[in-house]
JSON list of C-alpha atoms in Angstrom, two decimals:
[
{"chain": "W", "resi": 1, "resn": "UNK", "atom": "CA", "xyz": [80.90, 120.48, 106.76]},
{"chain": "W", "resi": 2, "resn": "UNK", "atom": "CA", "xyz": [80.58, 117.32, 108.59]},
{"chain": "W", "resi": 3, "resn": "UNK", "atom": "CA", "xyz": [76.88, 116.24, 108.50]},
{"chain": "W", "resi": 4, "resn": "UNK", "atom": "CA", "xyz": [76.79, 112.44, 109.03]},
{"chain": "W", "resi": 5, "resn": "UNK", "atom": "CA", "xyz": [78.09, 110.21, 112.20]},
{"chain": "W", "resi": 6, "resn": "UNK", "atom": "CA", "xyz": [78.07, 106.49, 112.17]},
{"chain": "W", "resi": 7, "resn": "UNK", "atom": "CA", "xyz": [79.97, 104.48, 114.70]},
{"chain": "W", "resi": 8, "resn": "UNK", "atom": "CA", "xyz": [80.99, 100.91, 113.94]},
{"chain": "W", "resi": 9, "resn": "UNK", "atom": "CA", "xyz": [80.54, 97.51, 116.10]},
{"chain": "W", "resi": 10, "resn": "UNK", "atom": "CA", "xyz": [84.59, 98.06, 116.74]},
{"chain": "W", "resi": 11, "resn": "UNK", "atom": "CA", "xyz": [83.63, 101.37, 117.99]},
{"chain": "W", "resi": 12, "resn": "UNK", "atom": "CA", "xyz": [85.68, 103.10, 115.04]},
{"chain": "W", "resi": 13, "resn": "UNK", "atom": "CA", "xyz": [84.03, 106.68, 114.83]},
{"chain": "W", "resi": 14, "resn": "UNK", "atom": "CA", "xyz": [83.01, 107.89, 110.88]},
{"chain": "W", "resi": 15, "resn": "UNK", "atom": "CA", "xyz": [82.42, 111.34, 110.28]},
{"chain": "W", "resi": 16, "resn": "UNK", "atom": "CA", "xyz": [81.35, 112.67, 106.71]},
{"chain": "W", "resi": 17, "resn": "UNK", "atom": "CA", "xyz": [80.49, 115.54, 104.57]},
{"chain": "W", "resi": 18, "resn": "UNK", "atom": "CA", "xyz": [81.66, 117.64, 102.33]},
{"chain": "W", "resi": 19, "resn": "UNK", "atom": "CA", "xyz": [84.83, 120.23, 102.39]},
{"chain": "W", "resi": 20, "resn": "UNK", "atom": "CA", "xyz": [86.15, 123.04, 100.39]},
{"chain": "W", "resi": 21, "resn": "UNK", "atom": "CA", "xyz": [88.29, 121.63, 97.61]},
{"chain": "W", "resi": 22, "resn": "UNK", "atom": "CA", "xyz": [89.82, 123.35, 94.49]},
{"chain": "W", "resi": 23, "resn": "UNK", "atom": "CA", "xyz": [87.49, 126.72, 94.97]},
{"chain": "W", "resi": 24, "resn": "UNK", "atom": "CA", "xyz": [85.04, 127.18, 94.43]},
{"chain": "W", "resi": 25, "resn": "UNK", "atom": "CA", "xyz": [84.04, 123.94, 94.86]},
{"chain": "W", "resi": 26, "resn": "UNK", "atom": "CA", "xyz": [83.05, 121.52, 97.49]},
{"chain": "W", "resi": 27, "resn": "UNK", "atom": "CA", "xyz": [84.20, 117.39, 97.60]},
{"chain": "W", "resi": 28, "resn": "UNK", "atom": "CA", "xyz": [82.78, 114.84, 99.67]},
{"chain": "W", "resi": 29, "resn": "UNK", "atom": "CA", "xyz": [84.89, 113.94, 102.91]},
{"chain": "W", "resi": 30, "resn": "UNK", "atom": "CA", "xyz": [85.24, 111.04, 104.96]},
{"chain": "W", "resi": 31, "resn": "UNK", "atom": "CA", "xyz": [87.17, 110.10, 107.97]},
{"chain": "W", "resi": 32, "resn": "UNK", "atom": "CA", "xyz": [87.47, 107.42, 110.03]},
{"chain": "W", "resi": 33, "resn": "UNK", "atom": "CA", "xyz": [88.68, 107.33, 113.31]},
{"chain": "W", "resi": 34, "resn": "UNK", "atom": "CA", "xyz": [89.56, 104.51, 115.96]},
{"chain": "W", "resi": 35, "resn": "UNK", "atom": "CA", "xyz": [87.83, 104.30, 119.49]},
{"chain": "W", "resi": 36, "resn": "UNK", "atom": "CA", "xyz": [90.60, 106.21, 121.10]},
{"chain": "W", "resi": 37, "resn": "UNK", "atom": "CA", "xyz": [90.30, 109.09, 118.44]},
{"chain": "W", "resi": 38, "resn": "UNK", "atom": "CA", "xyz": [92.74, 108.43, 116.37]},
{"chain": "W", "resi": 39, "resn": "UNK", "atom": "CA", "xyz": [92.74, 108.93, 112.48]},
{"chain": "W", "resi": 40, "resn": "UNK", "atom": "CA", "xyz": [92.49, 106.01, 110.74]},
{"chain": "W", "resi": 41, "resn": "UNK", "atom": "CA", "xyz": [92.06, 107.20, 107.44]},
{"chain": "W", "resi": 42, "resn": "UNK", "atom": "CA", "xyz": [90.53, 110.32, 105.70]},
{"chain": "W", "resi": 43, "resn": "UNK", "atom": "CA", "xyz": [89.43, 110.48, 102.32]},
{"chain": "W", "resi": 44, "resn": "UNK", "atom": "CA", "xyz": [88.21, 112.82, 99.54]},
{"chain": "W", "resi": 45, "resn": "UNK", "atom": "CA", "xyz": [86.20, 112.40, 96.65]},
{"chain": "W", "resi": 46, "resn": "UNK", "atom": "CA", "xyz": [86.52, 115.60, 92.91]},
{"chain": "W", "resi": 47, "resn": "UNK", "atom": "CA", "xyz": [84.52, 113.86, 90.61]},
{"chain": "W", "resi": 48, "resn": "UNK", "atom": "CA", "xyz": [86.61, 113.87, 86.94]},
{"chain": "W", "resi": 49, "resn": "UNK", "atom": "CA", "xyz": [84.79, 117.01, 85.73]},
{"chain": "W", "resi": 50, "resn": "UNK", "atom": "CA", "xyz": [85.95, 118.99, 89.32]},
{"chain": "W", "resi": 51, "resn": "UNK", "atom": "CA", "xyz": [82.51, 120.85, 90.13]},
{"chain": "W", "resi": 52, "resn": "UNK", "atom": "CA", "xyz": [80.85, 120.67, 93.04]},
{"chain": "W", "resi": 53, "resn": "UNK", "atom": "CA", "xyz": [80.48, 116.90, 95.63]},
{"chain": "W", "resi": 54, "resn": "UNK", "atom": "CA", "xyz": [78.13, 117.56, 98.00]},
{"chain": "W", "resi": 55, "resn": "UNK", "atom": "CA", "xyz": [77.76, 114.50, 100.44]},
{"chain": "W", "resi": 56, "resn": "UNK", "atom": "CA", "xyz": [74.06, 113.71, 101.86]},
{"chain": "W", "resi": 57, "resn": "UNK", "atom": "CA", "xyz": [74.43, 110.51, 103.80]},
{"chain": "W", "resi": 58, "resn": "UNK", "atom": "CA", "xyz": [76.33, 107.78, 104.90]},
{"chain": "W", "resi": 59, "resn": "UNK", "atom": "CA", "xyz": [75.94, 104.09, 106.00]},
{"chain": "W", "resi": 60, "resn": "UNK", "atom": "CA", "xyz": [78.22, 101.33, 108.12]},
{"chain": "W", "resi": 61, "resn": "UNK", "atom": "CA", "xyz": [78.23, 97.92, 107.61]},
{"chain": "W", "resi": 62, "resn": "UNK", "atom": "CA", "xyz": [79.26, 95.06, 109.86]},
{"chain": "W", "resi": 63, "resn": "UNK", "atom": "CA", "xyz": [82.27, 94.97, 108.21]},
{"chain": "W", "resi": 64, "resn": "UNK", "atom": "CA", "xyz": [83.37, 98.48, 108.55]},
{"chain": "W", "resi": 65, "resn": "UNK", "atom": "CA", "xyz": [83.17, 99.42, 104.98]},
{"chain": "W", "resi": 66, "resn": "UNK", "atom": "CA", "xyz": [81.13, 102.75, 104.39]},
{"chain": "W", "resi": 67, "resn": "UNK", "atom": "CA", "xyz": [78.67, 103.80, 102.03]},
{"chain": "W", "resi": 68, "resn": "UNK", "atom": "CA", "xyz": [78.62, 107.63, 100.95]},
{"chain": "W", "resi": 69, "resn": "UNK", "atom": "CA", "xyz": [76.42, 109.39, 98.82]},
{"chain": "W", "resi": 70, "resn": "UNK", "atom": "CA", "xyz": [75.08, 112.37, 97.07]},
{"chain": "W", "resi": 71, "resn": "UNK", "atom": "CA", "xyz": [75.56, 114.73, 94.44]},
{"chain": "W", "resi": 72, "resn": "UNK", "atom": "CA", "xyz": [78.13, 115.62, 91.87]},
{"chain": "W", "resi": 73, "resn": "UNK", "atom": "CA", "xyz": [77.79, 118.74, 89.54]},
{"chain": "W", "resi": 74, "resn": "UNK", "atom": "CA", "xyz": [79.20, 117.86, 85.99]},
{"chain": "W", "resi": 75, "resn": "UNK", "atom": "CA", "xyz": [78.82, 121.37, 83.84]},
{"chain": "W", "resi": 76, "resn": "UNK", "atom": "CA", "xyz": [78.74, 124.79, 84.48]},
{"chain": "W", "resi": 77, "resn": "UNK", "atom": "CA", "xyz": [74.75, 124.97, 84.15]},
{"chain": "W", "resi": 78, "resn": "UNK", "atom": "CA", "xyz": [74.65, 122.73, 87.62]},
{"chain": "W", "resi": 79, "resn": "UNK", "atom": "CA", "xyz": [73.49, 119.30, 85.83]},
{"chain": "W", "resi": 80, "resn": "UNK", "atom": "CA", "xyz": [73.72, 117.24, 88.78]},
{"chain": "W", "resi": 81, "resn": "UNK", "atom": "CA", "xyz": [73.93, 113.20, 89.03]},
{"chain": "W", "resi": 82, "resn": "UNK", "atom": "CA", "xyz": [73.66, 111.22, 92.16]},
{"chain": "W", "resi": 83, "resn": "UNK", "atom": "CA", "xyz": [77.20, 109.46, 93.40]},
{"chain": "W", "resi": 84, "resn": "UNK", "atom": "CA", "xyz": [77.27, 106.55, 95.40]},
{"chain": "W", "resi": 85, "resn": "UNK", "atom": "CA", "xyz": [80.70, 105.29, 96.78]},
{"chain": "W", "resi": 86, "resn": "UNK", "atom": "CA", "xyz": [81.67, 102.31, 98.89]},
{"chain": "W", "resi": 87, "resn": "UNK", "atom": "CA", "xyz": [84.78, 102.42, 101.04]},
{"chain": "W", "resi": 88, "resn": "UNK", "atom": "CA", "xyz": [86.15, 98.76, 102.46]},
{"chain": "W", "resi": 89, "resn": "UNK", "atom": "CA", "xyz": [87.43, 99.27, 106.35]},
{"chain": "W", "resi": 90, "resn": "UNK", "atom": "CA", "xyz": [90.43, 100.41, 105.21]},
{"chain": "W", "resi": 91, "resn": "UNK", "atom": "CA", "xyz": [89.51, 103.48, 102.92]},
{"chain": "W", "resi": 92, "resn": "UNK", "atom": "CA", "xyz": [89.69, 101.96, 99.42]},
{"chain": "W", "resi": 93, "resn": "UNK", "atom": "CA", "xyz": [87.29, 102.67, 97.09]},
{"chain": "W", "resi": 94, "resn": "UNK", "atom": "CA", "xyz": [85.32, 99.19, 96.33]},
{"chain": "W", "resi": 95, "resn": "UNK", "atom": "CA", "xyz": [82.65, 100.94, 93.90]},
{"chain": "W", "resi": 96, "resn": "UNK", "atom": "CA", "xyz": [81.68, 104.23, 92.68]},
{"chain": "W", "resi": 97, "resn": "UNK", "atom": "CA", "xyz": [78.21, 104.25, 91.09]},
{"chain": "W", "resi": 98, "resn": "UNK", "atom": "CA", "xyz": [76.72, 107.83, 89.51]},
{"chain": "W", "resi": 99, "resn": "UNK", "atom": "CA", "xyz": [73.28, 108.29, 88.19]},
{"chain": "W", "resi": 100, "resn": "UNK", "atom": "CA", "xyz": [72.61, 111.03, 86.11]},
{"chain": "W", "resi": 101, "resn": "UNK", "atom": "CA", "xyz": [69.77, 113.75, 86.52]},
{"chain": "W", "resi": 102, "resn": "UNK", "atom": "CA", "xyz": [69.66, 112.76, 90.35]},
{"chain": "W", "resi": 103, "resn": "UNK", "atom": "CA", "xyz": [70.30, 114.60, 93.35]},
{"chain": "W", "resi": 104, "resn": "UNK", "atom": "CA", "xyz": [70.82, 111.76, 96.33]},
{"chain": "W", "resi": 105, "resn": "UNK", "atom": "CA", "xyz": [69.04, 113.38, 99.35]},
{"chain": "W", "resi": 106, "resn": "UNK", "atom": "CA", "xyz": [69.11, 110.45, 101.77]},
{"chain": "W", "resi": 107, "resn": "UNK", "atom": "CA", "xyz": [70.32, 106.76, 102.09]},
{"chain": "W", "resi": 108, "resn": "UNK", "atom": "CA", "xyz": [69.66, 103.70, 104.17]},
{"chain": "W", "resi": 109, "resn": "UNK", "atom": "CA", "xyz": [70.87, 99.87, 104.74]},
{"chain": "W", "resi": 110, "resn": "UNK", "atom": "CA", "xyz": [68.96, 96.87, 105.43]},
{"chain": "W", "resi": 111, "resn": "UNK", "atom": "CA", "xyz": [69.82, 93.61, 107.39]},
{"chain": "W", "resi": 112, "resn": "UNK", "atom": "CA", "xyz": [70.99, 92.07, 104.54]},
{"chain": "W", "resi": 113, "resn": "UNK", "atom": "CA", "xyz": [73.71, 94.36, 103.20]},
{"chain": "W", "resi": 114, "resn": "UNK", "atom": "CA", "xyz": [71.87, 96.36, 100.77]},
{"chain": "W", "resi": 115, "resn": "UNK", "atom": "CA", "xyz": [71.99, 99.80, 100.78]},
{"chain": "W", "resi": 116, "resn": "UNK", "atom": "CA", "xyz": [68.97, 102.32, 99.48]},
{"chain": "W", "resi": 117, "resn": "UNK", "atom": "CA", "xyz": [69.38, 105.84, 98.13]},
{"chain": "W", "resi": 118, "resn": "UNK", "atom": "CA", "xyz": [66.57, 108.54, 97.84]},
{"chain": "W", "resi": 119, "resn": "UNK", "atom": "CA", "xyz": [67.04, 110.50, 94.46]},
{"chain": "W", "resi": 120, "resn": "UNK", "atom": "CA", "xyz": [64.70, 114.16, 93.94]},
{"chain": "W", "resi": 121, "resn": "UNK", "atom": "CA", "xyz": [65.08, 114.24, 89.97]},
{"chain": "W", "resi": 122, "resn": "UNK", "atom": "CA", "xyz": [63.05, 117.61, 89.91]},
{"chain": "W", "resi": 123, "resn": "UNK", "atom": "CA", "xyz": [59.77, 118.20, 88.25]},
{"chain": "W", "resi": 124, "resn": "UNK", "atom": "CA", "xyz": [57.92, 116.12, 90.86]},
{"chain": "W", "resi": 125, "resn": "UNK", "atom": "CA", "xyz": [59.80, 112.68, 90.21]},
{"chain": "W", "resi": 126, "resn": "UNK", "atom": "CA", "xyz": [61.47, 110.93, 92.93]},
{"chain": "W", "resi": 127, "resn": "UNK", "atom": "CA", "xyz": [63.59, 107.66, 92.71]},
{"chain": "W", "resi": 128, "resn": "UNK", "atom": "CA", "xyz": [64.47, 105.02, 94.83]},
{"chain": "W", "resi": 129, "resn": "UNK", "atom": "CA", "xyz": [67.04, 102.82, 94.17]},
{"chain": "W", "resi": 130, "resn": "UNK", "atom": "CA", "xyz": [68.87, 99.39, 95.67]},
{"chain": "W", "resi": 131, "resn": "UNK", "atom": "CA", "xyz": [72.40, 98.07, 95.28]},
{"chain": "W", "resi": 132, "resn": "UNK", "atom": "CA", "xyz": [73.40, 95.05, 96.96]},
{"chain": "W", "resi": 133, "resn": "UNK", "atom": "CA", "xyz": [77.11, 95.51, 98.90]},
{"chain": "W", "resi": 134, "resn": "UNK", "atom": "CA", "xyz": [78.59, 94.79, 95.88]},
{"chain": "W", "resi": 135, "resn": "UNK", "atom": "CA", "xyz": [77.32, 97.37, 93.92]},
{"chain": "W", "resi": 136, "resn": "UNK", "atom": "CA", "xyz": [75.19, 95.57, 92.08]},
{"chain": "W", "resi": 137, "resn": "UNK", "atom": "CA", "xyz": [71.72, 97.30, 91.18]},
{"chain": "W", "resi": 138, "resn": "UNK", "atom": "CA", "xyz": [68.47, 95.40, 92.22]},
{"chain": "W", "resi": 139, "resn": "UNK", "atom": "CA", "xyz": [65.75, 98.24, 91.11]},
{"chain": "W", "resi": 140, "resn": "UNK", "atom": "CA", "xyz": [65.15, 101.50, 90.06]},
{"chain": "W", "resi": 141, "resn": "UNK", "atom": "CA", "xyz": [61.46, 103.07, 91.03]},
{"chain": "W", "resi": 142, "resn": "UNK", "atom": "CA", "xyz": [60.46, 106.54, 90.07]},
{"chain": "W", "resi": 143, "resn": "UNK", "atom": "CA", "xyz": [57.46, 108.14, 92.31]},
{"chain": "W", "resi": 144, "resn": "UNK", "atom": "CA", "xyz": [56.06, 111.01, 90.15]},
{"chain": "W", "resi": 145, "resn": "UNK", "atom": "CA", "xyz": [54.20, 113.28, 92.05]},
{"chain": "W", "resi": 146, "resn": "UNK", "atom": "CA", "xyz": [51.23, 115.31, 91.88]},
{"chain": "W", "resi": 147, "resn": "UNK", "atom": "CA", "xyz": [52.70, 118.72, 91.70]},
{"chain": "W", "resi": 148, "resn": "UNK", "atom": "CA", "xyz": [55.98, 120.03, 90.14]},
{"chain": "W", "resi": 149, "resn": "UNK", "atom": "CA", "xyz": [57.23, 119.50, 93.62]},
{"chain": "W", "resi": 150, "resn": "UNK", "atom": "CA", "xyz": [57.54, 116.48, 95.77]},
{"chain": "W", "resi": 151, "resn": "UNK", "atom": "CA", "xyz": [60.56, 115.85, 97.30]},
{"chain": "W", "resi": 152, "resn": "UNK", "atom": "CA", "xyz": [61.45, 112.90, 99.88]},
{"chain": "W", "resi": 153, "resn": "UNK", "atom": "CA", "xyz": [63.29, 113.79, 102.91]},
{"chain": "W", "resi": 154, "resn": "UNK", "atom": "CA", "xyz": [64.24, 110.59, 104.62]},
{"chain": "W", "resi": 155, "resn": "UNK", "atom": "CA", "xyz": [64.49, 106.65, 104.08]},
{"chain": "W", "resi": 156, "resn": "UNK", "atom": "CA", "xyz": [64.46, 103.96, 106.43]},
{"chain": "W", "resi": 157, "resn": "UNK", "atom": "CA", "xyz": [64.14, 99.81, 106.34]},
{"chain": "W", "resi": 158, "resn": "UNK", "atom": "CA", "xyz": [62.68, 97.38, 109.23]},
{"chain": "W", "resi": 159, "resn": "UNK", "atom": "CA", "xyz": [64.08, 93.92, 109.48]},
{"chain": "W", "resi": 160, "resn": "UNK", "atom": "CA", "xyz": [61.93, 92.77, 106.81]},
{"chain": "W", "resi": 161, "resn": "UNK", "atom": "CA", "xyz": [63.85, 94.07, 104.04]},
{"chain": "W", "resi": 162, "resn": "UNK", "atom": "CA", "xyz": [61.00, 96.91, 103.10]},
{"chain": "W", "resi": 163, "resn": "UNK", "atom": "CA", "xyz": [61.77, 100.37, 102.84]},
{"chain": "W", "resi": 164, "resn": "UNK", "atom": "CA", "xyz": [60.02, 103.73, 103.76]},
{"chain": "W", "resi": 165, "resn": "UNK", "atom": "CA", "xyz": [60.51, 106.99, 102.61]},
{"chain": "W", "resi": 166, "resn": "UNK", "atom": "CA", "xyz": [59.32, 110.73, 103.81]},
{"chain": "W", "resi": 167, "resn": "UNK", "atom": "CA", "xyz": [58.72, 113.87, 101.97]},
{"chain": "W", "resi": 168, "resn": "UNK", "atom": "CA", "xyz": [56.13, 115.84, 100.57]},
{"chain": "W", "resi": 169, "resn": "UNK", "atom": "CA", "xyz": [54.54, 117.22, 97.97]},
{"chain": "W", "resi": 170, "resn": "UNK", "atom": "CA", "xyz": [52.37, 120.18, 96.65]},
{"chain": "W", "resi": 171, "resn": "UNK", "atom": "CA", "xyz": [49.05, 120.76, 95.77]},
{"chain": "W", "resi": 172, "resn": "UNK", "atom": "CA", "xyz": [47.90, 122.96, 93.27]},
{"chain": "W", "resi": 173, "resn": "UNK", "atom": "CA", "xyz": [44.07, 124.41, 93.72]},
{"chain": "W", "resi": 174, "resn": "UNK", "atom": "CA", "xyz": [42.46, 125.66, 90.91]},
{"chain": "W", "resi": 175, "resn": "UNK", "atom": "CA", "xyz": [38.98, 127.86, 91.40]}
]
C-alpha cells in the first residue's frame, strides 16, 4: 500500500506506505528511486513490539532526507502511539521519535526545515506537534473539541512559518 509520492529537487522519486510484514501485520515502507527509475534504496520499519506500522505521510527536504510518519500498535488491545522517522538521502535512520496515545493522521514541512505532524488522540483531542530536522521538539498543542469526535484531516504551512490544519468535528443537540 503505497499512499504517499514526493519527488526530490534531484528528481529522485519516493514512494511510501505501508506493506504486509510478519502476518498479520503491516510495517511502514519506503523506497527511493533515482530519476531513471532505479532503486536506490528501500526500507522497512516493525516497531520492537511487532504489531501493526501503518504509514500516513511523508515529507522531502532539500537535502533528500525523508520524513515518515504514523502509527504503531504496541499491545494486543490496539494501544496505538504516533511514530515519526527521519531517513538521511541515503536510507539511514537519523531519528525515530514515538508519542504515545497518538494516531499521526497527516504531516507537513515548512521553509525552514521543520516538520509538523497531526495527531487524533480520540475522545475529541487533537495534537499538533513540531520537530526541527533534527528531531528536536519545539511544541506540543492539544485542540480538544466540542464533541467526542473531532478529528483533523490535513496540515499545511505558508512561507511564514504558520501552520493550518483541517478536520471536523461533531455536534451534539440536545432538545
Amino acid at each position: 500500500d503505497y499512499a504517499n509520492l514526493c519527488v526530490d529537487d534531484a528528481g529522485n522519486v519516493y514512494c511510501a506506505g505501508s506493506r504486509w510484514g510478519q502476518y498479520p501485520n503491516k510495517d511502514f515502507a519506503v523506497y527511493k528511486c533515482n530519476s531513471l527509475g532505479t532503486e536506490v534504496w528501500t526500507r522497512f520499519y516493525n516497531n520492537e513490539f511487532n504489531f501493526e506500522d501503518s504509514m500516513t505521510g511523508m515529507e522531502i527536504n532539500e537535502r533528500g532526507d525523508a520524513f515518515v510518519t504514523g502509527y504503531s500498535y504496541i499491545d494486543q488491545q490496539y494501544t496505538s502511539r504516533a511514530t515519526t522517522i527521519k531517513y538521511d538521502s541515503t536510507g539511514t535512520i537519523k531519528w525515530r521519535k514515538d508519542i504515545s496515545g497518538s494516531r499521526a493522521v497527516a504531516m507537513t514541512k515548512d521553509i525552514f526545515g521543520n516538520i509538523y505532524i497531526v495527531l487524533n488522540r480520540g475522545y475529541g483531542i487533537v495534537r499538533t506537534v513540531k520537530y526541527d530536522s533534527s528531531g528536536t521538539q519545539k511544541w506540543l498543542i492539544d485542540y480538544i473539541g466540542t464533541s467526542s469526535y473531532s478529528s483533523i484531516l490535513n496540515i499545511a504551512s505558508d512561507n511564514y512559518g504558520n501552520v493550518y490544519l483541517c478536520g471536523g468535528t461533531s455536534a451534539v443537540q440536545h432538545p
